[in-house]
XYZ file of C-alpha atoms in Angstrom:
477
model
C -76.339 28.074 125.034
C -79.055 27.235 122.485
C -76.354 26.649 119.823
C -74.547 24.225 122.180
C -77.829 22.356 122.844
C -78.443 22.055 119.086
C -74.885 20.847 118.461
C -75.437 18.220 121.228
C -78.669 17.011 119.443
C -81.019 18.212 122.220
C -83.313 20.120 119.853
C -86.307 18.721 121.601
C -85.224 20.229 124.884
C -85.159 23.835 123.594
C -87.548 26.319 125.147
C -90.721 26.826 123.273
C -89.815 30.462 122.598
C -86.867 29.326 120.455
C -88.368 26.139 118.955
C -89.790 25.922 115.459
C -93.700 25.821 115.475
C -93.700 23.721 112.265
C -91.442 21.173 113.927
C -93.884 20.899 116.847
C -96.802 20.269 114.431
C -94.801 17.652 112.558
C -93.865 16.060 115.857
C -97.548 16.005 116.895
C -98.587 14.527 113.568
C -95.844 11.951 113.805
C -97.171 10.919 117.241
C -100.710 10.460 115.835
C -99.374 8.375 112.978
C -97.416 6.205 115.326
C -100.632 5.588 117.333
C -102.519 4.674 114.185
C -99.699 2.448 113.092
C -99.875 0.558 116.322
C -103.599 0.110 116.083
C -103.559 -1.091 112.510
C -100.633 -3.409 113.104
C -102.616 -5.160 115.832
C -105.882 -5.254 113.903
C -104.761 -5.977 110.318
C -101.288 -7.379 110.653
C -97.920 -6.085 109.333
C -98.798 -6.833 105.629
C -101.672 -4.457 105.439
C -101.402 -1.796 102.720
C -102.777 0.821 105.006
C -100.072 -0.005 107.432
C -97.417 0.421 104.768
C -98.803 3.797 103.757
C -98.665 4.982 107.352
C -95.003 3.839 107.475
C -94.222 5.906 104.402
C -95.955 8.987 105.886
C -94.093 8.516 109.141
C -90.767 8.327 107.180
C -91.610 11.503 105.285
C -92.573 13.367 108.444
C -89.436 12.094 110.118
C -87.313 13.466 107.269
C -89.086 16.826 107.509
C -88.427 16.952 111.234
C -84.704 16.230 110.575
C -84.511 18.938 107.926
C -86.252 21.373 110.271
C -83.818 20.570 113.026
C -80.872 21.057 110.603
C -82.216 24.485 109.503
C -82.706 25.524 113.103
C -79.177 24.478 113.941
C -77.862 26.588 111.032
C -79.945 29.503 112.133
C -78.765 29.288 115.701
C -75.143 28.900 114.573
C -75.406 32.044 112.385
C -76.994 33.947 115.291
C -74.220 32.684 117.532
C -71.463 33.812 115.201
C -73.120 37.218 114.691
C -73.411 37.559 118.456
C -69.707 36.780 118.789
C -68.824 39.484 116.246
C -71.032 41.964 117.965
C -69.348 41.089 121.278
C -65.888 41.654 119.783
C -66.866 44.921 118.160
C -68.504 46.132 121.394
C -65.297 45.136 123.284
C -63.140 47.166 120.892
C -65.533 50.095 121.147
C -65.456 49.836 124.891
C -61.641 49.990 124.957
C -61.681 53.054 122.722
C -64.301 54.682 124.839
C -62.253 53.953 127.988
C -59.125 55.557 126.314
C -61.145 58.602 125.244
C -62.610 58.886 128.719
C -59.145 58.842 130.268
C -57.911 61.457 127.758
C -60.993 63.611 128.420
C -60.284 63.361 132.138
C -56.731 64.636 131.581
C -57.994 67.407 129.321
C -60.627 68.307 131.919
C -57.892 68.626 134.557
C -55.787 70.820 132.248
C -58.809 72.871 131.347
C -59.606 73.502 134.952
C -56.032 74.648 135.563
C -56.054 77.030 132.581
C -59.478 78.332 133.538
C -58.208 79.074 136.970
C -55.201 80.914 135.467
C -57.488 82.936 133.198
C -59.729 83.931 136.153
C -56.689 84.877 138.169
C -55.233 86.958 135.267
C -58.526 88.682 134.734
C -58.718 89.539 138.363
C -55.203 90.951 138.279
C -55.832 92.917 135.098
C -59.090 94.310 136.479
C -57.279 95.407 139.586
C -54.472 96.957 137.448
C -57.017 98.939 135.356
C -58.735 100.204 138.495
C -55.526 101.404 139.955
C -54.397 102.964 136.661
C -57.617 104.895 136.338
C -57.364 106.034 139.924
C -53.803 107.245 139.283
C -54.880 109.155 136.193
C -57.733 110.787 138.100
C -55.343 111.829 140.859
C -52.887 113.207 138.262
C -55.569 115.244 136.572
C -56.738 116.558 139.904
C -53.181 117.766 140.636
C -52.765 119.538 137.269
C -56.010 121.231 136.599
C -54.531 124.638 135.799
C -53.389 123.943 132.122
C -53.092 126.898 129.775
C -52.478 127.009 125.984
C -49.253 128.881 125.214
C -49.106 128.465 121.413
C -51.858 127.023 119.207
C -50.794 124.185 116.870
C -50.062 125.013 113.256
C -50.099 122.896 110.120
C -46.573 122.806 108.551
C -46.188 124.055 105.005
C -43.861 121.201 103.993
C -43.168 117.684 105.226
C -40.778 117.456 108.174
C -39.513 113.997 107.088
C -37.976 112.512 105.054
C -35.446 115.217 104.244
C -34.640 114.308 100.623
C -31.958 116.875 100.063
C -30.064 115.728 103.133
C -30.447 112.126 102.104
C -29.083 112.902 98.597
C -26.143 114.819 100.006
C -25.294 112.005 102.468
C -25.505 109.415 99.653
C -23.296 111.628 97.428
C -20.715 111.961 100.191
C -20.738 108.269 100.932
C -20.357 107.454 97.238
C -17.530 109.976 96.886
C -15.641 108.498 99.876
C -16.172 104.964 98.548
C -14.995 105.994 95.072
C -11.859 107.615 96.485
C -11.203 104.603 98.653
C -11.609 102.279 95.681
C -9.195 104.383 93.605
C -6.602 104.343 96.331
C -7.089 100.581 96.789
C -6.614 99.922 93.050
C -3.577 102.186 93.010
C -2.126 100.349 95.963
C -2.705 96.947 94.342
C -1.205 98.092 91.028
C 2.442 96.927 91.052
C 3.367 98.078 87.508
C 5.939 100.680 86.515
C 4.097 103.791 85.312
C 6.190 106.872 86.074
C 9.815 108.041 86.199
C 9.576 108.052 89.993
C 8.673 104.293 89.895
C 11.723 103.637 87.702
C 14.077 105.399 90.146
C 12.451 103.884 93.227
C 12.203 100.258 92.126
C 15.132 99.839 89.701
C 17.708 102.351 91.077
C 18.436 103.205 87.434
C 18.058 106.514 85.562
C 15.186 107.052 83.195
C 16.715 107.753 79.779
C 13.458 108.829 78.154
C 9.733 108.579 78.361
C 8.148 107.438 75.081
C 4.484 108.471 74.640
C 1.957 106.023 73.214
C 1.730 106.324 69.457
C -1.486 104.478 68.761
C -3.883 106.308 66.462
C -1.164 108.590 64.975
C -0.630 108.792 61.243
C 2.390 106.872 60.133
C 5.313 109.150 59.168
C 9.051 108.355 58.941
C 11.097 109.770 61.773
C 13.153 112.303 59.944
C 15.029 115.506 60.615
C 13.481 118.984 60.769
C 12.317 120.586 57.567
C 9.083 121.033 55.627
C 9.909 118.497 52.911
C 10.725 115.594 55.231
C 7.300 113.999 55.284
C 7.206 113.633 51.572
C 10.797 112.376 51.591
C 9.898 109.758 54.212
C 7.048 108.459 52.144
C 9.253 108.238 49.037
C 11.883 106.335 51.020
C 9.250 103.964 52.361
C 8.156 103.075 48.856
C 11.589 102.337 47.383
C 12.120 98.848 45.856
C 8.336 98.455 45.606
C 7.660 97.862 49.326
C 6.422 99.914 52.278
C 8.169 99.942 55.625
C 5.971 97.815 57.875
C 6.376 99.782 61.083
C 2.989 99.022 62.615
C 2.924 102.600 63.970
C 6.273 101.969 65.753
C 9.015 104.202 64.323
C 7.184 106.448 61.945
C 6.479 109.862 63.403
C 6.672 113.442 62.401
C 10.048 114.978 63.108
C 8.509 117.586 65.358
C 6.014 115.291 67.106
C 6.217 114.427 70.784
C 7.328 110.931 70.046
C 10.197 112.106 67.813
C 11.279 114.509 70.546
C 11.171 111.648 73.133
C 13.530 109.588 70.945
C 15.824 112.566 70.593
C 15.893 112.723 74.385
C 16.801 109.066 74.386
C 19.526 109.694 71.800
C 21.055 112.431 73.892
C 20.918 110.287 77.044
C 22.688 107.429 75.281
C 25.409 109.680 73.812
C 26.072 111.170 77.253
C 25.979 107.816 79.100
C 29.751 107.331 78.655
C 32.324 109.748 79.902
C 35.230 109.212 77.527
C 33.419 108.606 74.220
C 29.921 107.848 72.970
C 29.083 104.140 73.174
C 29.338 102.096 70.033
C 27.821 98.777 70.928
C 24.390 99.215 72.498
C 22.145 96.310 73.487
C 18.423 96.914 73.765
C 16.478 94.335 75.793
C 13.473 93.959 78.103
C 12.187 91.549 80.722
C 9.221 90.125 78.799
C 7.854 90.147 75.214
C 5.728 93.039 73.847
C 7.481 95.902 75.690
C 8.731 97.730 72.553
C 12.329 96.625 72.059
C 12.132 96.652 68.259
C 10.470 100.062 68.295
C 13.162 101.506 70.506
C 15.958 99.912 68.424
C 14.701 101.226 65.090
C 13.814 104.745 66.311
C 17.068 105.111 68.349
C 19.050 104.037 65.250
C 17.177 106.530 63.076
C 17.808 109.289 65.651
C 21.512 108.550 65.693
C 21.611 108.384 61.925
C 20.088 111.874 61.726
C 23.261 113.261 63.317
C 25.330 111.970 60.405
C 26.745 108.974 62.198
C 26.897 105.627 60.524
C 24.522 103.257 62.345
C 24.011 99.496 62.053
C 21.053 97.574 63.439
C 21.720 93.948 64.304
C 18.753 91.659 64.881
C 20.092 89.218 67.457
C 16.682 87.778 68.229
C 17.406 84.447 66.631
C 14.160 82.936 67.962
C 11.412 85.383 67.002
C 12.934 88.231 64.892
C 10.897 91.289 64.094
C 13.225 94.048 62.846
C 13.012 92.883 59.241
C 9.211 93.042 59.516
C 9.377 96.594 60.897
C 11.686 97.715 58.122
C 10.158 95.606 55.406
C 13.317 93.889 54.293
C 14.244 90.338 53.376
C 15.783 88.130 56.080
C 16.725 85.115 53.995
C 20.399 86.003 54.631
C 21.611 87.537 57.849
C 23.366 86.995 61.121
C 22.748 83.293 61.350
C 24.030 82.879 57.782
C 27.273 84.658 58.610
C 27.851 82.727 61.839
C 27.125 79.299 60.319
C 28.796 79.721 56.938
C 31.889 81.213 55.406
C 30.506 84.386 53.859
C 31.625 87.993 53.829
C 29.926 90.250 56.370
C 29.137 92.823 53.619
C 27.062 90.222 51.780
C 24.494 89.986 54.637
C 24.377 93.703 55.655
C 21.571 95.563 53.861
C 21.571 99.286 53.225
C 18.297 100.917 54.179
C 16.657 103.821 52.313
C 17.278 105.960 55.371
C 20.654 107.815 55.184
C 23.543 106.441 57.272
C 21.445 103.413 58.374
C 22.130 99.729 57.667
C 20.621 96.488 58.895
C 22.073 93.045 59.657
C 18.872 90.936 59.801
C 18.463 87.738 61.761
C 18.526 85.406 58.789
C 17.105 81.878 59.007
C 16.213 80.856 62.488
C 18.865 78.425 63.768
C 18.354 75.429 66.063
C 21.086 76.625 68.512
C 20.758 80.439 68.937
C 22.598 80.613 72.259
C 25.633 78.729 70.948
C 25.861 81.005 67.937
C 25.641 84.217 69.939
C 28.255 83.035 72.419
C 30.662 81.913 69.716
C 34.106 83.492 69.138
C 33.011 84.401 65.600
C 30.237 86.554 67.022
C 32.717 88.486 69.219
C 35.159 88.955 66.327
C 32.321 90.179 64.115
C 31.242 92.795 66.631
C 34.823 93.922 67.106
C 35.305 94.346 63.344
C 32.010 96.178 62.905
C 32.897 98.714 65.537
C 35.707 99.826 63.284
C 33.279 100.433 60.449
C 30.218 101.946 62.093
C 29.914 104.687 64.630
C 27.049 103.020 66.490
C 25.733 99.484 66.535
C 22.257 98.923 67.965
C 21.473 95.270 68.900
C 17.921 93.961 69.228
C 17.663 90.924 71.536
C 14.913 88.594 72.790
C 13.299 89.061 76.258
C 15.824 88.503 79.004
C 13.638 86.471 81.340
C 12.723 83.998 78.513
C 16.156 83.102 77.242
C 19.828 83.672 78.131
C 20.856 85.368 74.833
C 20.612 88.987 76.252
C 22.814 88.006 79.219
C 25.424 86.647 76.826
C 25.241 89.779 74.614
C 25.456 92.102 77.574
C 29.054 91.001 78.156
C 30.023 92.021 74.573
C 28.579 95.528 74.368
C 29.376 98.953 75.887
C 26.057 99.193 77.630
C 22.440 98.018 77.879
C 19.204 99.907 77.436
C 16.339 98.335 79.402
C 12.888 98.872 77.829
C 9.971 98.893 80.270
C 6.376 98.977 79.050
C 4.561 101.592 81.184
C 1.539 100.280 83.025
C 2.310 96.676 81.933
C 5.676 95.660 83.241
C 5.568 94.718 86.925
C 8.107 95.800 89.510
C 9.208 92.203 90.146
C 9.946 91.604 86.415
C 11.985 94.824 86.162
C 13.904 94.075 89.367
C 14.660 90.544 88.212
C 15.844 91.814 84.768
C 18.139 94.346 86.364
C 19.497 91.673 88.728
C 20.213 89.271 85.851
C 22.179 91.982 84.007
C 23.992 93.045 87.155
C 25.064 89.491 87.988
C 26.533 89.184 84.452
C 28.499 92.413 85.005
C 26.711 94.382 82.320
C 26.696 98.099 82.253
C 23.100 99.389 82.221
C 22.724 102.857 80.754
C 19.218 103.247 82.084
C 15.543 102.573 81.456
C 13.305 103.617 78.609
C 9.749 104.009 79.823
C 7.749 103.064 76.755
C 4.134 103.480 75.627
C 3.083 106.045 78.246
C -0.186 107.864 77.994
C 1.080 111.413 78.216
C -2.261 112.888 79.291
C -3.087 110.316 81.979
C 0.413 110.119 83.472
C 1.009 113.847 83.700
C 3.521 114.305 80.906
C 1.166 116.336 78.677
C 2.603 119.632 79.903
C 6.018 118.592 78.606
C 5.161 116.634 75.427
C 1.918 118.136 74.232
C 1.875 121.889 74.740
C 4.977 122.585 72.622
C 3.685 120.609 69.668
C -0.043 121.180 69.710
C -0.094 123.815 66.989
C 2.313 121.937 64.739
C 0.484 118.678 65.031
C -2.847 120.325 64.326
C -1.418 121.903 61.191
C 0.131 118.626 60.092
C -3.096 116.695 60.635
C -5.086 119.232 58.666
C -2.634 119.222 55.747
C -2.537 115.411 55.567
C -6.325 114.941 55.793
C -6.289 113.363 59.276
């Protein structure tokens, strides 16, 4: 209200409590000067110097009064604004206090409810304890004739845990888990490993089981006799080159591997009723199963009987017989089939008695066409009149069609199966391909078998243990 009065110019109407004392004095002094001015003006006239001095004093006082009023107005305006801010702040604080009061009222109500629950629960719990104590007292009153039958004793050893029993249980569980794992792995293994697998999954006879020869000392497969090892080494070094067999065909004549190939030789010779087979094809389902090993060792076994044997390398894609025997293949089967040369010019005599080789020759661009040609059939027909047995090495059957074509030109087929590597599906498919072509399958050679792990040690190892030990000692193995 004071600020509104000042803004309206009613400073003189303010209460004395809020007026400026200095302004009142100046107002009083101004009134006195005005009185003097009136007196002098009447007495001395308007041109009197004293009158002019009083006018100047009145003007100065009037200015001071105006300045005082302006300062008072500013002061009241600042007080008014501060009062407005205080009012706003107090209003906000009041609203917060109201909200807190309402929240405290709700909390007080909830607190009263919880306190009532606590008091009720305490009363129930106290009543429960009283009744429980009364029941115990009554129970003790009913059984007051207790007697000690056996005094307690401290055990000499801990009752639990029973470590021995825990160890035994863990051992039995581990044993059962191990046996189960072995049977699971055996069930999941679909490879051909035993003669029973051959009969069951191929419906073919097992001609022979060839033990693994890794780690044996290389010796030429030769006939019986004490001087054969030296003779084999001399034959291997003829013409300044060693036979590169890669531990394939070179075995002692009385070793288990040599005996296995003799079994294969006997099975092949007895596979035909009328006469021993002349044209024999050796193939397999996939690479790396030991076809070349079987071809070379079977040919050596047959040559040991005095029969003339010829090895033909019909693998015109990736030949390996010349590598095994360490001979040159610059001229061979592909040379004869593609040019007009004499067959004797491409057949090489080997250092081994009664054994010859027709190598592959340069690898041609059309192997299947060459093998299926009429010249190939005529060549085989003419060679059967010269040699007693012809052993043909061919590529894997499931990779190319060359073995299927050759199977229609020979007396029979020997299927080589790598033990523990060839799967049942591969062997079944190989047999099916040959059967569809009308080929005669002599049987299966189970190759690279671990004699000790597969149960053949009693047959292949016991009879030759003493001899192999003597042979190893004499050769420095």
